[in-house]
Each structure stands twice: as structure tokens, then as C-alpha cells.
Tab-separated table of C-alpha atoms in Angstrom:
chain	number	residue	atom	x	y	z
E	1	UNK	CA	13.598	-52.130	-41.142
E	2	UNK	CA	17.003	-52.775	-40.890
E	3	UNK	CA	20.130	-50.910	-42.089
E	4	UNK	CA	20.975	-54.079	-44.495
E	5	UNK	CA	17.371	-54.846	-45.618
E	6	UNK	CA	16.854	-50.747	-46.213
E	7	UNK	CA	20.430	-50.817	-48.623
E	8	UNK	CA	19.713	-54.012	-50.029
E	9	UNK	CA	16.154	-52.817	-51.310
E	10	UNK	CA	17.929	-49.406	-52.505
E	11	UNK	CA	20.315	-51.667	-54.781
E	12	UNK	CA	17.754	-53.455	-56.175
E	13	UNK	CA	15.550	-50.494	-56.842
E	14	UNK	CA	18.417	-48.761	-58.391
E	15	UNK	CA	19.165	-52.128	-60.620
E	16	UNK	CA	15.727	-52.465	-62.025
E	17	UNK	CA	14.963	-48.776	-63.046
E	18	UNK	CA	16.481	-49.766	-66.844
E	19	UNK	CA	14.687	-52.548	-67.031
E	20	UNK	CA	11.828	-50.613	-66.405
E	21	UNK	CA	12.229	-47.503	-68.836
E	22	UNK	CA	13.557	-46.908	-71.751
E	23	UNK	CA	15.968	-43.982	-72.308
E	24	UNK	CA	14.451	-41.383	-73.985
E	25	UNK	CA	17.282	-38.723	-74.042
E	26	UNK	CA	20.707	-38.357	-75.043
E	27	UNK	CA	23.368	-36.253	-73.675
E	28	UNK	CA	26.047	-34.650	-76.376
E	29	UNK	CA	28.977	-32.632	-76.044
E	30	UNK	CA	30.719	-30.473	-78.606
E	31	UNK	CA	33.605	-28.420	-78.126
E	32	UNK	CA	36.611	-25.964	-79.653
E	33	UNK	CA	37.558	-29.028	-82.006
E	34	UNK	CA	34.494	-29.052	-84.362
E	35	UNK	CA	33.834	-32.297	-82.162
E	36	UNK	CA	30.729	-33.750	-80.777
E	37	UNK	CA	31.896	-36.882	-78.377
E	38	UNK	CA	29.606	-39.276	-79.757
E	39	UNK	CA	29.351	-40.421	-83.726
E	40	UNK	CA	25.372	-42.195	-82.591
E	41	UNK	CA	22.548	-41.338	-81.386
E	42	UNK	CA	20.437	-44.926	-80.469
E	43	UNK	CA	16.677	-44.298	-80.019
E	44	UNK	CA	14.162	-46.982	-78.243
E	45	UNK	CA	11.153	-47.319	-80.378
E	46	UNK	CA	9.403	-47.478	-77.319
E	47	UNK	CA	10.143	-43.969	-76.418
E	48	UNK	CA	7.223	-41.376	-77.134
E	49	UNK	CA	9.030	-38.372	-77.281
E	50	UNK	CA	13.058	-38.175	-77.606
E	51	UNK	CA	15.138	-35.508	-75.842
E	52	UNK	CA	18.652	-33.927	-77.405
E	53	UNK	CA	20.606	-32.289	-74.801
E	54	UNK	CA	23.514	-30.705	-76.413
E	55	UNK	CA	26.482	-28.913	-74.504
E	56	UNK	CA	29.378	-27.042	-75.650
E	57	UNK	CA	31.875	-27.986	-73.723
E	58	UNK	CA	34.750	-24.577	-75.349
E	59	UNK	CA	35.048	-21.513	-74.734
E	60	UNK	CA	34.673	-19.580	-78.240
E	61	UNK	CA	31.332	-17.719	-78.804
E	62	UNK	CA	28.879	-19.363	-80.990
E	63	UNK	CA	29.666	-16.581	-84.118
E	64	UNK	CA	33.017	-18.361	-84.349
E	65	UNK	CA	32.297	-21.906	-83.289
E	66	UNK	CA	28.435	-22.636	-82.996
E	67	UNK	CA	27.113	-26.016	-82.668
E	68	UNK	CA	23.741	-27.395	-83.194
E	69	UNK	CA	22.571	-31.023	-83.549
E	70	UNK	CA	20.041	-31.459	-86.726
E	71	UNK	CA	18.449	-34.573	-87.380
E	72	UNK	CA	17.555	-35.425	-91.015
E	73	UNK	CA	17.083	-38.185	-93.086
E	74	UNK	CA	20.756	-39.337	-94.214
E	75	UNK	CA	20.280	-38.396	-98.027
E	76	UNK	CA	19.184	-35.208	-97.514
E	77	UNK	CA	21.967	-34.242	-94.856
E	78	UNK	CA	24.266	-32.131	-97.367
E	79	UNK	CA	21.434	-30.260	-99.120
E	80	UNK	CA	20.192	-29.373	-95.588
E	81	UNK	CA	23.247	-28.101	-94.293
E	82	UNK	CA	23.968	-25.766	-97.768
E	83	UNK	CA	20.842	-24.198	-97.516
E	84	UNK	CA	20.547	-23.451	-93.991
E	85	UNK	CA	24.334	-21.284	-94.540
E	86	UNK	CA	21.245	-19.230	-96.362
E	87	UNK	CA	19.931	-18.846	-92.964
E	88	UNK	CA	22.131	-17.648	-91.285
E	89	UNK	CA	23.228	-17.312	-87.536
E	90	UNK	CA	19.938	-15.798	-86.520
E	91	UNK	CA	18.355	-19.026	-88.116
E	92	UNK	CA	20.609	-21.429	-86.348
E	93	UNK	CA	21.638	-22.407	-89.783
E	94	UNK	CA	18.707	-24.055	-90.617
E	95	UNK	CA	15.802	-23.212	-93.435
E	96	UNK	CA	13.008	-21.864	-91.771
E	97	UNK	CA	10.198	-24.517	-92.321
E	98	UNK	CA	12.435	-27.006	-93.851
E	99	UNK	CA	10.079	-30.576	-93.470
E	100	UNK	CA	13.227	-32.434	-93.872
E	101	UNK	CA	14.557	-31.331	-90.628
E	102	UNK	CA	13.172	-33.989	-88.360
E	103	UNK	CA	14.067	-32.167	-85.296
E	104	UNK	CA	17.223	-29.345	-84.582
E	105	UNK	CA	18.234	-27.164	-81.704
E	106	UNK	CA	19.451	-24.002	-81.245
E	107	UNK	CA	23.611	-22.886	-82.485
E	108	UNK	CA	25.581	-23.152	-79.017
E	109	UNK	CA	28.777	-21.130	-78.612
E	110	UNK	CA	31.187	-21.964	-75.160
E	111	UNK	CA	29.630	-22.983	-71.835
E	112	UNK	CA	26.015	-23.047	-73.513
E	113	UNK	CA	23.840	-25.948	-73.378
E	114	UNK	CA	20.525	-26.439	-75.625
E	115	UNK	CA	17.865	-29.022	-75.835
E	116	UNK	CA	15.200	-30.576	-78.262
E	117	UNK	CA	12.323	-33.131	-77.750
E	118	UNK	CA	10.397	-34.555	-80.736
E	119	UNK	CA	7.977	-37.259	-81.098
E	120	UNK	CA	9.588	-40.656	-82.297
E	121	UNK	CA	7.115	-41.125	-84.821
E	122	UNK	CA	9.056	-38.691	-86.801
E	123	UNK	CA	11.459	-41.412	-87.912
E	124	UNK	CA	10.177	-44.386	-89.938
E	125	UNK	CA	11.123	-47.877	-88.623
E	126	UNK	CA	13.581	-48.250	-92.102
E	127	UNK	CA	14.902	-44.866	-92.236
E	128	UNK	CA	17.988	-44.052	-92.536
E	129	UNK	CA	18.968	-40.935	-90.525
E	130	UNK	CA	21.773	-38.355	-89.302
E	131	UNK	CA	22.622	-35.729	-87.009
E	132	UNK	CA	25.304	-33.098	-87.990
E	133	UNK	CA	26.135	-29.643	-87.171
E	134	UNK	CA	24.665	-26.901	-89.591
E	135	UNK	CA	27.362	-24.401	-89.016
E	136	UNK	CA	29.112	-23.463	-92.046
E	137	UNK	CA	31.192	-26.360	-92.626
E	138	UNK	CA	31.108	-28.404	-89.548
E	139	UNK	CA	28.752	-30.956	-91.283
E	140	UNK	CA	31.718	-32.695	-93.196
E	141	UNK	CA	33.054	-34.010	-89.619
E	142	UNK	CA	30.655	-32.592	-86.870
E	143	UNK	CA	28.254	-36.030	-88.296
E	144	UNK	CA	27.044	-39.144	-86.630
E	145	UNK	CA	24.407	-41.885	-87.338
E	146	UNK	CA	20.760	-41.701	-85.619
E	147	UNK	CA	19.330	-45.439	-85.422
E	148	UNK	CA	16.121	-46.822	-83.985
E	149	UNK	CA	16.508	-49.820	-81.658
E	150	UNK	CA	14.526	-52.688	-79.817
């Protein structure tokens, strides 16, 4: 095969792999700021499974300036985040067995990175859902909209 045919069928691979696949994973950074660098999360309903992969992009430990990503319905957001201060660090801010926590990872402090997979089927198809940061008072800014698509 020739150089040209051999690139040509490389580009065209390349091009169709969205086409083909849905993306079932979403990359987020959060840093020093109380900043995540994305305010929403889109979800295929096609996917299966759905993959958080959260990075903290600063430098202070996660005692001063955790992150997490928590996923709950929209309404329950607040009540979520003030009971999981109960927690504590230990907890990752978050209510041990809480059902309204659809899925959550692991506080983050500088240079860390932590991910979560849950099963789609977690959100209904007319939800209305969130992500946030349960560190003591990050949820009033560290916030952003979770929506199903296609």
C-alpha cells in the first residue's frame, strides 16, 4: 500500500471514530480558585456507564482546598452539600449512604486526580441534575448543570 493510500485511510479512520461512539467520560479540572473549568457535564443516553475524571490542577492540599464532583438531582443539591460538612474530610464530604447522591468521587487536594463511573440509568430522561463540590462552601460557585443528550 502506498504512503498516500496508508495516510489517507488513517484520516478517515481517525474522522469516523465519533461517529462511531459515543463519549462516555468527561474530563474536569479544578484548581486554587474554587474553580472547576467547565459549568456542564453533557451525557449521551447511549452511554452505559459514564466516567468523571476530575483533576486538581493547584497546589494546596486537599484539607485547605479539596475538590470533589457530586452528582445529585438539582433540588436536592444544597441539602446534600450541608449534610455531608457532617461528614467530614474522611467522608469526602458526603453522607455515607446518601441515595440522593447519584454518583461522587473522592476530595482532591493539588496535583491529585480522581475518577467515578456510574451506570446512566441513574438519571431519569426528565431529571434535572447537578454537579458541585461538597467542600465546605465551594457548592455556592464550585456548581454546574449535568444534562442528558441525543
Amino acid at each position: 500500500m502506498s504512503f498516500k493510500k496508508l495516510a489517507l485511510a488513517a484520516v478517515l479512520s481517525v474522522a469516523a471514530t465519533p461517529v462511531l461512539a459515543a463519549e462516555c467520560a468527561v474530563d474536569i479540572d479544578s484548581n486554587d480558585a474554587m474553580q472547576y473549568n467547565t459549568k456542564e457535564i453533557s451525557i449521551s443516553k447511549s452511554c452505559k456507564d459514564f466516567t468523571v475524571n476530575l483533576k486538581h490542577v493547584g497546589k494546596l492540599p486537599a484539607a485547605a482546598m479539596g475538590h470533589n464532583v457530586v452528582i445529585t438531582k438539582t433540588a436536592d443539591m444544597q441539602a446534600v452539600a450541608t449534610e455531608g460538612v457532617a461528614a467530614g474530610l474522611a467522608k469526602d464530604y458526603v453522607k455515607e449512604g446518601d441515595e440522593r447522591v447519584v454518583a461522587h468521587t473522592k476530595i482532591i487536594g493539588g496535583g491529585e486526580s480522581a475518577t467515578v463511573t456510574f451506570p446512566v440509568e441513574k438519571l431519569a430522561a426528565d431529571g434535572d441534575y447537578s454537579f458541585f463540590c461538597s467542600f465546605p462552601g465551594h457548592f455556592a460557585i464550585m456548581k454546574g448543570a449535568v444534562k442528558l443528550v441525543d
